[in-house]
Structures are given as C-alpha cells and as structure tokens.
mmCIF file of C-alpha atoms and ligand atoms in Angstrom:
data_model
loop_
_atom_site.group_PDB
_atom_site.id
_atom_site.type_symbol
_atom_site.label_atom_id
_atom_site.label_comp_id
_atom_site.label_asym_id
_atom_site.label_seq_id
_atom_site.Cartn_x
_atom_site.Cartn_y
_atom_site.Cartn_z
ATOM 1 C CA MET A 1 -51.428 -13.136 38.175
ATOM 2 C CA ASN A 2 -54.031 -12.006 41.015
ATOM 3 C CA LEU A 3 -54.259 -8.323 40.291
ATOM 4 C CA GLU A 4 -56.623 -7.555 43.171
ATOM 5 C CA GLU A 5 -53.491 -8.792 45.355
ATOM 6 C CA LEU A 6 -51.150 -7.126 43.531
ATOM 7 C CA PHE A 7 -53.022 -3.751 43.923
ATOM 8 C CA LYS A 8 -53.360 -4.288 47.577
ATOM 9 C CA GLU A 9 -49.551 -4.917 48.243
ATOM 10 C CA ASN A 10 -48.547 -1.927 46.166
ATOM 11 C CA LYS A 11 -51.094 0.795 46.525
ATOM 12 C CA GLU A 12 -49.336 3.987 47.548
ATOM 13 C CA GLN A 13 -51.410 4.586 50.997
ATOM 14 C CA THR A 14 -49.991 8.233 51.626
ATOM 15 C CA ILE A 15 -51.946 9.773 48.663
ATOM 16 C CA GLN A 16 -55.636 9.654 48.041
ATOM 17 C CA GLY A 17 -58.733 11.457 47.016
ATOM 18 C CA ARG A 18 -58.944 14.083 43.989
ATOM 19 C CA TYR A 19 -56.642 16.803 45.155
ATOM 20 C CA LEU A 20 -53.167 16.035 44.417
ATOM 21 C CA THR A 21 -50.460 18.639 44.174
ATOM 22 C CA LEU A 22 -46.545 18.518 44.273
ATOM 23 C CA GLU A 23 -46.543 18.900 48.001
ATOM 24 C CA HIS A 24 -48.286 15.519 48.247
ATOM 25 C CA ILE A 25 -46.201 13.721 45.735
ATOM 26 C CA GLN A 26 -42.725 15.386 47.205
ATOM 27 C CA PRO A 27 -42.117 12.810 49.766
ATOM 28 C CA LEU A 28 -42.838 10.125 47.524
ATOM 29 C CA LEU A 29 -40.222 11.334 44.904
ATOM 30 C CA ASP A 30 -37.605 12.042 47.814
ATOM 31 C CA LYS A 31 -38.082 8.354 48.866
ATOM 32 C CA LEU A 32 -37.694 7.188 45.073
ATOM 33 C CA ASN A 33 -34.551 9.260 44.394
ATOM 34 C CA THR A 34 -32.108 6.780 45.927
ATOM 35 C CA ASN A 35 -29.727 7.276 43.073
ATOM 36 C CA ASN A 36 -30.518 10.225 40.803
ATOM 37 C CA GLN A 37 -33.772 8.575 39.161
ATOM 38 C CA VAL A 38 -35.898 11.567 40.001
ATOM 39 C CA LYS A 39 -34.858 14.817 37.796
ATOM 40 C CA LEU A 40 -35.819 18.286 37.727
ATOM 41 C CA ILE A 41 -36.774 18.691 34.158
ATOM 42 C CA GLY A 42 -38.370 22.095 33.905
ATOM 43 C CA LYS A 43 -40.440 24.702 35.450
ATOM 44 C CA SER A 44 -43.933 25.826 35.422
ATOM 45 C CA VAL A 45 -45.357 29.135 34.583
ATOM 46 C CA LEU A 46 -45.431 29.754 38.276
ATOM 47 C CA ASP A 47 -41.966 28.640 38.685
ATOM 48 C CA LYS A 48 -42.972 25.322 40.217
ATOM 49 C CA PRO A 49 -40.733 22.208 39.442
ATOM 50 C CA ILE A 50 -41.720 19.583 37.095
ATOM 51 C CA TYR A 51 -40.056 16.372 38.043
ATOM 52 C CA SER A 52 -39.228 12.937 36.074
ATOM 53 C CA TYR A 53 -38.705 9.721 37.350
ATOM 54 C CA GLU A 54 -36.959 7.176 35.327
ATOM 55 C CA VAL A 55 -36.322 3.533 36.063
ATOM 56 C CA GLY A 56 -35.494 0.170 34.272
ATOM 57 C CA SER A 57 -32.893 -0.800 31.894
ATOM 58 C CA GLY A 58 -34.936 -2.622 29.262
ATOM 59 C CA ASP A 59 -34.751 -2.008 25.400
ATOM 60 C CA THR A 60 -38.602 -0.778 25.254
ATOM 61 C CA ARG A 61 -38.869 2.834 26.169
ATOM 62 C CA ILE A 62 -42.108 3.847 27.698
ATOM 63 C CA TYR A 63 -43.035 7.400 28.224
ATOM 64 C CA LEU A 64 -45.745 8.106 30.587
ATOM 65 C CA TRP A 65 -47.044 11.526 31.819
ATOM 66 C CA SER A 66 -50.056 12.454 34.100
ATOM 67 C CA GLN A 67 -51.806 15.608 35.313
ATOM 68 C CA MET A 68 -51.264 17.309 32.053
ATOM 69 C CA HIS A 69 -54.730 18.588 33.287
ATOM 70 C CA GLY A 70 -54.256 19.737 36.739
ATOM 71 C CA ASN A 71 -57.403 18.468 38.450
ATOM 72 C CA GLU A 72 -56.827 14.972 36.817
ATOM 73 C CA SER A 73 -55.148 13.085 39.632
ATOM 74 C CA THR A 74 -56.307 9.560 39.411
ATOM 75 C CA THR A 75 -53.978 8.323 36.907
ATOM 76 C CA THR A 76 -51.104 9.975 39.106
ATOM 77 C CA LYS A 77 -52.340 7.819 42.168
ATOM 78 C CA ALA A 78 -52.211 4.850 39.739
ATOM 79 C CA LEU A 79 -48.908 5.574 38.515
ATOM 80 C CA PHE A 80 -47.137 5.757 42.065
ATOM 81 C CA ASP A 81 -49.007 2.457 42.631
ATOM 82 C CA PHE A 82 -47.413 1.093 39.659
ATOM 83 C CA ILE A 83 -44.107 2.557 40.716
ATOM 84 C CA ASN A 84 -44.318 0.581 43.829
ATOM 85 C CA VAL A 85 -44.422 -2.501 41.660
ATOM 86 C CA LEU A 86 -41.379 -1.791 40.058
ATOM 87 C CA ASN A 87 -39.550 -1.064 43.202
ATOM 88 C CA SER A 88 -40.946 -4.208 45.057
ATOM 89 C CA LYS A 89 -37.914 -6.307 44.304
ATOM 90 C CA THR A 90 -40.239 -9.240 43.067
ATOM 91 C CA ASP A 91 -39.848 -11.337 39.950
ATOM 92 C CA LEU A 92 -42.462 -9.290 38.507
ATOM 93 C CA ALA A 93 -40.396 -6.187 39.003
ATOM 94 C CA ALA A 94 -37.192 -7.692 37.566
ATOM 95 C CA LYS A 95 -38.937 -8.799 34.727
ATOM 96 C CA LEU A 96 -40.592 -5.418 33.967
ATOM 97 C CA LEU A 97 -37.181 -3.430 34.666
ATOM 98 C CA ASP A 98 -35.509 -5.588 32.341
ATOM 99 C CA THR A 99 -37.733 -5.403 29.482
ATOM 100 C CA PHE A 100 -38.624 -1.618 29.871
ATOM 101 C CA THR A 101 -37.175 1.726 30.508
ATOM 102 C CA PHE A 102 -39.869 3.958 32.132
ATOM 103 C CA TYR A 103 -39.820 7.523 31.860
ATOM 104 C CA CYS A 104 -42.529 9.200 34.028
ATOM 105 C CA ILE A 105 -43.769 12.660 34.772
ATOM 106 C CA PRO A 106 -46.192 12.344 37.539
ATOM 107 C CA ILE A 107 -47.345 15.848 37.388
ATOM 108 C CA LEU A 108 -46.806 17.769 34.182
ATOM 109 C CA ASN A 109 -49.034 20.824 35.117
ATOM 110 C CA PRO A 110 -48.236 21.407 38.890
ATOM 111 C CA ASP A 111 -49.893 24.887 38.795
ATOM 112 C CA GLY A 112 -53.040 23.510 37.578
ATOM 113 C CA ALA A 113 -52.764 20.858 40.122
ATOM 114 C CA ALA A 114 -52.681 23.251 42.882
ATOM 115 C CA LEU A 115 -55.317 25.537 41.398
ATOM 116 C CA TYR A 116 -57.444 22.335 40.747
ATOM 117 C CA THR A 117 -57.884 23.494 37.191
ATOM 118 C CA ARG A 118 -57.635 21.741 33.767
ATOM 119 C CA GLU A 119 -55.501 24.301 32.424
ATOM 120 C CA ASN A 120 -52.018 25.791 33.460
ATOM 121 C CA ALA A 121 -51.594 28.965 35.217
ATOM 122 C CA ASN A 122 -51.948 31.077 31.925
ATOM 123 C CA LYS A 123 -55.427 29.265 31.449
ATOM 124 C CA ILE A 124 -53.951 27.551 28.494
ATOM 125 C CA ASP A 125 -55.205 23.986 27.974
ATOM 126 C CA LEU A 126 -51.925 22.104 27.321
ATOM 127 C CA ASN A 127 -53.721 19.455 25.434
ATOM 128 C CA ARG A 128 -54.546 21.910 22.760
ATOM 129 C CA ASP A 129 -50.778 23.355 22.748
ATOM 130 C CA SER A 130 -48.876 20.433 21.157
ATOM 131 C CA GLN A 131 -48.184 22.269 17.906
ATOM 132 C CA ASN A 132 -47.689 25.894 19.093
ATOM 133 C CA LEU A 133 -45.898 24.796 22.225
ATOM 134 C CA THR A 134 -46.658 28.385 23.728
ATOM 135 C CA GLN A 135 -46.341 26.901 27.289
ATOM 136 C CA PRO A 136 -43.235 25.884 29.435
ATOM 137 C CA GLU A 137 -45.089 22.688 30.533
ATOM 138 C CA SER A 138 -45.785 21.730 26.559
ATOM 139 C CA ASN A 139 -41.900 22.198 25.905
ATOM 140 C CA VAL A 140 -40.763 19.930 28.697
ATOM 141 C CA LEU A 141 -43.125 17.267 27.408
ATOM 142 C CA ARG A 142 -41.925 17.618 24.054
ATOM 143 C CA LYS A 143 -38.247 17.921 24.662
ATOM 144 C CA VAL A 144 -38.452 14.482 26.903
ATOM 145 C CA PHE A 145 -40.318 12.975 23.680
ATOM 146 C CA GLU A 146 -37.403 14.035 21.476
ATOM 147 C CA ASP A 147 -34.432 13.186 23.626
ATOM 148 C CA PHE A 148 -36.031 9.805 25.329
ATOM 149 C CA LYS A 149 -37.285 8.369 21.894
ATOM 150 C CA PRO A 150 -40.038 6.442 23.239
ATOM 151 C CA HIS A 151 -41.515 3.204 21.724
ATOM 152 C CA TYR A 152 -44.868 3.836 23.221
ATOM 153 C CA CYS A 153 -46.467 6.876 24.803
ATOM 154 C CA PHE A 154 -48.962 6.493 27.745
ATOM 155 C CA ASN A 155 -51.089 10.013 27.902
ATOM 156 C CA LEU A 156 -52.642 9.892 31.549
ATOM 157 C CA HIS A 157 -55.970 11.496 32.045
ATOM 158 C CA ASP A 158 -59.357 11.866 34.042
ATOM 159 C CA GLN A 159 -62.882 12.477 32.542
ATOM 160 C CA ARG A 160 -65.977 13.760 34.200
ATOM 161 C CA THR A 161 -68.798 11.649 35.211
ATOM 162 C CA ILE A 162 -70.900 12.821 32.359
ATOM 163 C CA TYR A 163 -69.418 10.035 30.305
ATOM 164 C CA GLY A 164 -71.228 6.419 29.909
ATOM 165 C CA ALA A 165 -69.727 3.468 27.785
ATOM 166 C CA GLY A 166 -72.105 3.447 25.052
ATOM 167 C CA ASP A 167 -75.906 4.529 25.865
ATOM 168 C CA PHE A 168 -76.980 1.642 28.145
ATOM 169 C CA GLY A 169 -76.674 3.479 31.478
ATOM 170 C CA LYS A 170 -73.266 2.282 32.435
ATOM 171 C CA PRO A 171 -70.506 4.788 33.332
ATOM 172 C CA ALA A 172 -67.221 4.675 31.543
ATOM 173 C CA THR A 173 -65.024 3.783 34.135
ATOM 174 C CA VAL A 174 -62.052 3.737 32.036
ATOM 175 C CA SER A 175 -61.980 5.071 28.480
ATOM 176 C CA PHE A 176 -59.268 4.668 25.782
ATOM 177 C CA LEU A 177 -58.092 6.197 22.495
ATOM 178 C CA ALA A 178 -55.668 5.462 19.899
ATOM 179 C CA PRO A 179 -55.591 8.799 18.436
ATOM 180 C CA SER A 180 -55.608 9.246 14.806
ATOM 181 C CA TYR A 181 -52.535 10.398 13.048
ATOM 182 C CA ASN A 182 -54.454 12.098 10.045
ATOM 183 C CA GLU A 183 -57.790 13.539 9.151
ATOM 184 C CA GLU A 184 -58.822 10.537 7.377
ATOM 185 C CA ARG A 185 -58.422 8.594 10.553
ATOM 186 C CA GLU A 186 -56.389 5.792 8.678
ATOM 187 C CA VAL A 187 -54.659 3.020 10.782
ATOM 188 C CA ASN A 188 -51.161 2.499 10.019
ATOM 189 C CA ASP A 189 -48.644 0.141 11.787
ATOM 190 C CA ASN A 190 -47.994 2.530 14.473
ATOM 191 C CA ARG A 191 -51.687 3.375 15.363
ATOM 192 C CA LEU A 192 -52.517 -0.358 15.043
ATOM 193 C CA LYS A 193 -49.900 -1.105 17.800
ATOM 194 C CA ALA A 194 -51.919 1.090 20.117
ATOM 195 C CA ILE A 195 -55.110 -0.383 18.867
ATOM 196 C CA ASN A 196 -54.084 -3.873 19.639
ATOM 197 C CA LEU A 197 -52.748 -2.842 23.047
ATOM 198 C CA ILE A 198 -56.006 -1.382 23.938
ATOM 199 C CA ALA A 199 -57.943 -4.444 22.805
ATOM 200 C CA GLY A 200 -55.653 -6.397 25.173
ATOM 201 C CA ILE A 201 -56.224 -4.200 28.017
ATOM 202 C CA ASN A 202 -59.929 -4.184 27.310
ATOM 203 C CA ASP A 203 -59.912 -8.004 27.589
ATOM 204 C CA ILE A 204 -58.564 -7.784 31.102
ATOM 205 C CA LEU A 205 -60.884 -4.858 32.080
ATOM 206 C CA GLN A 206 -64.166 -6.471 31.048
ATOM 207 C CA GLU A 207 -63.549 -9.428 33.542
ATOM 208 C CA TYR A 208 -63.710 -6.703 36.410
ATOM 209 C CA ILE A 209 -66.064 -4.108 35.156
ATOM 210 C CA PRO A 210 -68.055 -5.518 32.210
ATOM 211 C CA GLY A 211 -69.511 -2.907 29.736
ATOM 212 C CA GLN A 212 -67.849 0.111 31.758
ATOM 213 C CA VAL A 213 -64.843 0.488 29.254
ATOM 214 C CA GLY A 214 -65.309 3.350 26.855
ATOM 215 C CA ARG A 215 -63.646 4.127 23.339
ATOM 216 C CA PHE A 216 -63.089 7.806 22.689
ATOM 217 C CA ASP A 217 -63.954 9.758 19.604
ATOM 218 C CA ASP A 218 -61.077 9.506 17.115
ATOM 219 C CA SER A 219 -61.462 12.653 15.327
ATOM 220 C CA PHE A 220 -58.083 14.237 14.504
ATOM 221 C CA ASN A 221 -56.720 17.218 16.114
ATOM 222 C CA ILE A 222 -53.099 17.705 15.693
ATOM 223 C CA ASN A 223 -53.111 20.452 18.586
ATOM 224 C CA CYS A 224 -53.691 17.516 20.891
ATOM 225 C CA ILE A 225 -50.673 15.758 22.029
ATOM 226 C CA GLY A 226 -51.640 12.052 21.642
ATOM 227 C CA ASP A 227 -52.388 13.112 17.841
ATOM 228 C CA THR A 228 -49.263 14.829 17.633
ATOM 229 C CA PHE A 229 -47.029 11.739 18.773
ATOM 230 C CA GLN A 230 -48.833 9.261 16.848
ATOM 231 C CA PHE A 231 -48.371 11.372 13.545
ATOM 232 C CA LEU A 232 -44.641 11.883 14.794
ATOM 233 C CA GLY A 233 -44.851 7.738 14.536
ATOM 234 C CA VAL A 234 -44.993 6.630 18.103
ATOM 235 C CA PRO A 235 -47.922 4.440 19.038
ATOM 236 C CA THR A 236 -49.796 6.496 21.915
ATOM 237 C CA ILE A 237 -52.437 5.528 24.112
ATOM 238 C CA LEU A 238 -54.794 7.940 25.811
ATOM 239 C CA PHE A 239 -56.212 6.685 29.088
ATOM 240 C CA GLU A 240 -59.279 8.296 31.020
ATOM 241 C CA ALA A 241 -59.977 7.465 34.377
ATOM 242 C CA GLY A 242 -63.771 7.894 34.670
ATOM 243 C CA HIS A 243 -66.754 7.404 37.287
ATOM 244 C CA TYR A 244 -67.338 4.245 39.137
ATOM 245 C CA SER A 245 -70.523 4.005 41.120
ATOM 246 C CA GLY A 246 -70.471 5.954 44.283
ATOM 247 C CA ASP A 247 -66.543 6.717 43.714
ATOM 248 C CA TYR A 248 -66.306 10.321 43.675
ATOM 249 C CA SER A 249 -62.904 10.275 45.271
ATOM 250 C CA ARG A 250 -61.852 7.757 42.355
ATOM 251 C CA GLU A 251 -60.198 5.343 44.526
ATOM 252 C CA ILE A 252 -61.815 2.250 42.877
ATOM 253 C CA THR A 253 -61.094 3.788 39.443
ATOM 254 C CA ARG A 254 -57.504 4.126 40.363
ATOM 255 C CA LYS A 255 -57.393 0.421 40.751
ATOM 256 C CA PHE A 256 -58.673 -0.306 37.263
ATOM 257 C CA ILE A 257 -56.110 2.143 36.027
ATOM 258 C CA PHE A 258 -53.420 0.288 37.715
ATOM 259 C CA PHE A 259 -54.846 -2.924 36.157
ATOM 260 C CA SER A 260 -54.679 -1.429 32.934
ATOM 261 C CA LEU A 261 -50.993 -0.426 33.249
ATOM 262 C CA ILE A 262 -50.077 -3.967 34.484
ATOM 263 C CA SER A 263 -51.908 -5.534 31.760
ATOM 264 C CA ALA A 264 -50.571 -3.266 29.169
ATOM 265 C CA PHE A 265 -46.881 -4.051 30.030
ATOM 266 C CA ARG A 266 -47.787 -7.621 30.515
ATOM 267 C CA ILE A 267 -48.906 -7.759 26.936
ATOM 268 C CA LEU A 268 -45.779 -5.754 25.559
ATOM 269 C CA SER A 269 -43.478 -8.055 27.328
ATOM 270 C CA GLU A 270 -45.102 -10.996 26.049
ATOM 271 C CA ASN A 271 -44.963 -9.444 22.618
ATOM 272 C CA ASP A 272 -48.595 -10.560 22.463
ATOM 273 C CA LEU A 273 -49.496 -7.892 19.796
ATOM 274 C CA VAL A 274 -49.375 -9.785 16.622
ATOM 275 C CA ASP A 275 -52.832 -10.183 15.584
ATOM 276 C CA ASN A 276 -54.766 -7.115 14.038
ATOM 277 C CA ARG A 277 -57.484 -6.391 16.676
ATOM 278 C CA PHE A 278 -59.098 -3.338 14.991
ATOM 279 C CA TYR A 279 -62.610 -4.722 14.920
ATOM 280 C CA ASP A 280 -62.158 -5.957 18.806
ATOM 281 C CA TYR A 281 -61.253 -2.082 19.429
ATOM 282 C CA LEU A 282 -64.305 -0.860 17.414
ATOM 283 C CA ASN A 283 -66.590 -3.194 19.346
ATOM 284 C CA ILE A 284 -65.650 -1.097 22.636
ATOM 285 C CA SER A 285 -68.467 1.042 23.564
ATOM 286 C CA GLN A 286 -68.203 4.518 22.471
ATOM 287 C CA ASN A 287 -67.684 7.093 25.148
ATOM 288 C CA LYS A 288 -70.731 9.199 25.203
ATOM 289 C CA VAL A 289 -72.142 12.003 27.109
ATOM 290 C CA VAL A 290 -75.207 10.219 28.888
ATOM 291 C CA PHE A 291 -74.916 11.093 32.439
ATOM 292 C CA TYR A 292 -75.669 13.546 35.256
ATOM 293 C CA ASP A 293 -74.703 13.127 38.851
ATOM 294 C CA PHE A 294 -78.312 13.327 39.815
ATOM 295 C CA MET A 295 -81.686 12.670 38.028
ATOM 296 C CA TYR A 296 -84.940 13.109 39.618
ATOM 297 C CA LYS A 297 -87.954 11.716 37.887
ATOM 298 C CA ASN A 298 -91.654 12.312 37.845
ATOM 299 C CA ILE A 299 -91.478 15.450 39.752
ATOM 300 C CA LYS A 300 -94.413 17.843 39.955
ATOM 301 C CA ILE A 301 -93.280 21.406 39.477
ATOM 302 C CA ASN A 302 -95.512 24.671 39.373
ATOM 303 C CA TYR A 303 -94.355 27.211 37.023
ATOM 304 C CA ASP A 304 -96.463 30.419 37.039
ATOM 305 C CA GLY A 305 -99.455 28.436 38.142
ATOM 306 C CA ILE A 306 -99.060 25.873 35.672
ATOM 307 C CA GLU A 307 -98.424 22.357 36.921
ATOM 308 C CA ILE A 308 -96.467 19.799 35.123
ATOM 309 C CA ILE A 309 -94.573 16.387 36.013
ATOM 310 C CA THR A 310 -91.364 16.162 34.439
ATOM 311 C CA ASN A 311 -87.632 15.246 35.526
ATOM 312 C CA PHE A 312 -84.660 17.480 36.430
ATOM 313 C CA VAL A 313 -80.939 16.880 36.903
ATOM 314 C CA ALA A 314 -78.237 18.057 39.046
ATOM 315 C CA GLN A 315 -74.422 18.063 38.610
ATOM 316 C CA TYR A 316 -71.670 18.425 41.018
ATOM 317 C CA LYS A 317 -69.148 21.307 40.650
ATOM 318 C CA GLU A 318 -65.749 20.482 42.172
ATOM 319 C CA GLU A 319 -64.907 23.542 44.296
ATOM 320 C CA LEU A 320 -61.323 23.811 45.739
ATOM 321 C CA ILE A 321 -62.100 25.379 49.144
ATOM 322 C CA GLU A 322 -59.195 25.783 51.751
ATOM 323 C CA ASN A 323 -57.045 22.904 50.229
ATOM 324 C CA LYS A 324 -60.095 20.686 49.908
ATOM 325 C CA ILE A 325 -62.325 19.732 47.117
ATOM 326 C CA HIS A 326 -66.048 20.226 47.947
ATOM 327 C CA PHE A 327 -68.816 18.202 45.845
ATOM 328 C CA ASN A 328 -71.331 21.016 45.479
ATOM 329 C CA ALA A 329 -74.507 19.926 43.424
ATOM 330 C CA TYR A 330 -76.386 22.394 41.385
ATOM 331 C CA ILE A 331 -79.503 22.099 39.191
ATOM 332 C CA ALA A 332 -78.354 21.450 35.489
ATOM 333 C CA GLU A 333 -81.449 21.078 33.421
ATOM 334 C CA VAL A 334 -85.133 20.707 33.542
ATOM 335 C CA GLY A 335 -87.008 18.326 31.165
ATOM 336 C CA GLU A 336 -87.609 14.806 29.911
ATOM 337 C CA LEU A 337 -84.052 14.216 29.251
ATOM 338 C CA GLU A 338 -85.092 10.670 27.893
ATOM 339 C CA ASN A 339 -81.571 9.722 26.802
ATOM 340 C CA TYR A 340 -79.849 10.615 30.019
ATOM 341 C CA PHE A 341 -79.047 8.654 33.194
ATOM 342 C CA GLY A 342 -78.343 9.674 36.588
ATOM 343 C CA HIS A 343 -75.644 8.206 38.744
ATOM 344 C CA PHE A 344 -78.225 8.758 41.430
ATOM 345 C CA GLU A 345 -81.646 8.464 40.280
ATOM 346 C CA TYR A 346 -84.817 9.204 42.317
ATOM 347 C CA ASP A 347 -88.375 8.666 41.404
ATOM 348 C CA GLY A 348 -90.659 11.157 42.832
ATOM 349 C CA GLU A 349 -93.852 9.524 41.571
ATOM 350 C CA GLY A 350 -95.627 13.025 41.124
ATOM 351 C CA ALA A 351 -94.445 14.597 44.472
ATOM 352 C CA SER A 352 -94.325 18.164 44.327
ATOM 353 C CA TYR A 353 -91.172 20.381 44.067
ATOM 354 C CA SER A 354 -90.409 23.351 46.408
ATOM 355 C CA ASP A 355 -87.504 25.129 47.643
ATOM 356 C CA ASP A 356 -86.731 28.137 49.921
ATOM 357 C CA TYR A 357 -87.469 30.412 46.832
ATOM 358 C CA SER A 358 -90.167 28.817 44.518
ATOM 359 C CA ASN A 359 -91.911 25.883 43.302
ATOM 360 C CA PHE A 360 -89.510 25.498 40.109
ATOM 361 C CA PRO A 361 -86.123 24.251 40.188
ATOM 362 C CA ASN A 362 -83.915 27.129 38.858
ATOM 363 C CA LEU A 363 -80.693 26.343 36.823
ATOM 364 C CA ASN A 364 -77.471 26.828 38.675
ATOM 365 C CA GLN A 365 -79.106 26.911 42.366
ATOM 366 C CA LYS A 366 -77.850 24.689 44.657
ATOM 367 C CA ALA A 367 -79.775 21.270 44.721
ATOM 368 C CA ASP A 368 -81.296 21.937 48.103
ATOM 369 C CA PHE A 369 -85.210 21.272 47.961
ATOM 370 C CA TYR A 370 -88.213 19.484 49.108
ATOM 371 C CA LEU A 371 -90.557 16.899 47.754
ATOM 372 C CA ASN A 372 -94.026 17.093 49.056
ATOM 373 C CA LYS A 373 -92.688 19.453 51.566
ATOM 374 C CA ASN A 374 -91.619 16.574 53.864
ATOM 375 C CA ILE A 375 -88.804 14.701 51.992
ATOM 376 C CA LYS A 376 -85.729 17.314 52.218
ATOM 377 C CA PHE A 377 -82.761 16.944 49.757
ATOM 378 C CA VAL A 378 -79.608 18.618 50.667
ATOM 379 C CA ASN A 379 -76.839 18.924 48.149
ATOM 380 C CA GLY A 380 -78.643 16.597 45.818
ATOM 381 C CA LEU A 381 -79.220 13.746 48.437
ATOM 382 C CA ILE A 382 -82.113 12.801 50.654
ATOM 383 C CA LYS A 383 -81.310 14.201 53.977
ATOM 384 C CA SER A 384 -82.434 11.514 56.781
HETATM 385 ZN ZN1 ZN B 401 -57.436 15.388 30.494
#
C-alpha cells in the first residue's frame, strides 16, 4: 500500500492549519450524515453540540476522540482524512468497514476549540477529570465508553514543539503511549495489546520519519482518561501529534497521524498482534523536553557593563487574534542551555545583542532584536 498516495487521494482539503472549530467541521458532518451516522451526543459547558460519527459494521469496535484539548487539532484533521478513506468505496474501505465499527468524536471540547485553549470553558483540563467527571464533556466521553463497549480506544492529541524523541536533537513528530493501569506500571493482556499495536505503527513510521517517534512517560495517573480506560480493561493508545521541521501549521504531521491510523487498522485487521513486542516498544525513544523554537548561540550580551558570550532561546506563543492563530516569539531563557536544541538555530559567533530597550535579552519580551546592530531579527527570524 502506498501511504503517500492514499493520503493525497483522501486528504480533506476544506480543513487546515491549527485553528479548527465546530464551524469548520460542520459542513463535513452535514455531508457525512447521509443516513443518521452523525449524532448529537451532548452539550458543552457553553451549550455547544458535541457530535459523534459512527460507521462500519465489523465486530471490532474502535472508539476514537479528538480535541479533548481544544487547541489540539492535528489529529482531528487526520481523523477526517481517515474518514474519507472509509467513504471512498474502495476495497480498502470495504475491508475496514467489514472488520471494524468506528465511533468517532471529532471535537470533544468545542468550547476550548473556539477559545483555542487546552481546557474547557470552565478552565478544567478534561484529561484530569476522568475520575471525578465534573464536566459535561467528560460525561459524554464516559457514557459512550460504557454504551459502545470498545475493543480499542484511540486518545488523540497534539503535543507542544518542546518535545524531542530522545535527546539526539530530533523532534518528536509523533509520540505514543500505552498508558499504565496501575502504580506498578505492570503489563497485562490489555496493555500488551496497546503496546504491540504501537510497536507495529512505529515500524511503519520509522520508514518515513526515522528517529522522530517518541514514547511518552508511563507514570500512572488514574485522573487521565487513557489510564482510566486502560484500568477499566480496554486497550488504549495515546497519540500525540508533534513538531516536524518548519511545519507549524502541522500539515505534515497530520499526514503521519493519518499513516499511523491506517497502519493501526491494517495491523488489527490482519490480526498481526500475536508476538510480545514489549522490548520493541521500550526501544522507541523517550519523549523528552529538549527543544525551544529558537536558539541563538554565542551571542555577546552586556549586562550592567559586564560583557559575556552566551546563548539564549525564544519560544512561540500561539495567540488567537480575530479568528487567526498568530505565532509570536518571546525570549524564554538566557544561558548555556547545553542539553537543549532549537528548531531554528543561529550561531552569532560573538556578535553583540541589542534591542530597542537594552543590550540584554529580557525574559518574556518579544524576540525583536539586532546582532552587531546590523542583522535584524523580527519575531525570532532574520529579517532580510
Ligand atoms: Zn492533549
């Protein structure tokens, strides 16, 4: 199977970029709803609809939800690309629909999606509410779990650009976790199913993004939804869409999430999960905080008359302004930062720092500055 071709043919062209709300996906849901496959399954804190889309008639039930965190839209885009495959009337579609029943919640947190926040409108992180179930969105997710009785859960997220796969200077473009079901982080049959599936997806991804797959920390936290569902006996896989070089709109990472979904269902449909692949799973690089968006090296700074040559870093803040996400770079840290990398790196070779206020990069100020008074940086990047 040519995954690149499959993606090209099925990419949902009407959605793109980072800001993805109910309004953006409503036309898609309307188009999909030919025979009541789309259902209103609940309301958010601000009374917005939470929709599900159910398709397929197979015995293996797959539950997928995305945008539990409102500003994590990459997996939602990939989910619609995958849904296009399911509706493509091809042999592949027929096989998938015959093997599986898919229950999808494309945007679980529509208020957070509109506000571009991780949390819901009550400022609650829904991924810490799986025991107390204080929020309407948490209850919707849980009720489907109980009624649909999935064989597998796919917990779809984005992660920030700060994560690398290991500490080799490679971004964690896609990361996975088979969450623990107990404090001891033991492996039972259900967790092993999730582990084996991740190992299988990783085999495929390594062909396309070698060294850019990460494995998330498996500390047990029953308040997290993945840990709860794993604890309740259903193999659960956390997907984290991360950074690919230069791809701040996450259109390239979207493709790799699509590859991951296709690969997962191919592995499951071929019943290719017989071996114990625990050690292959452990060999996936650990997801680690090792990146900033910008790193400037060997910069001469003047602090109270003392000159030193050091490094500094800047980080984008994603700011929602008039329905658009703006990536604004701010100074984040000054120092050697020896175990860190920049997605953008610049070696100043001793050039002197200055900005409109001082000769020292102040934390949280916009990354607008000069080197040797003649190379101008605006919003982190060289202005030509
Ligand atoms: Zn998340």
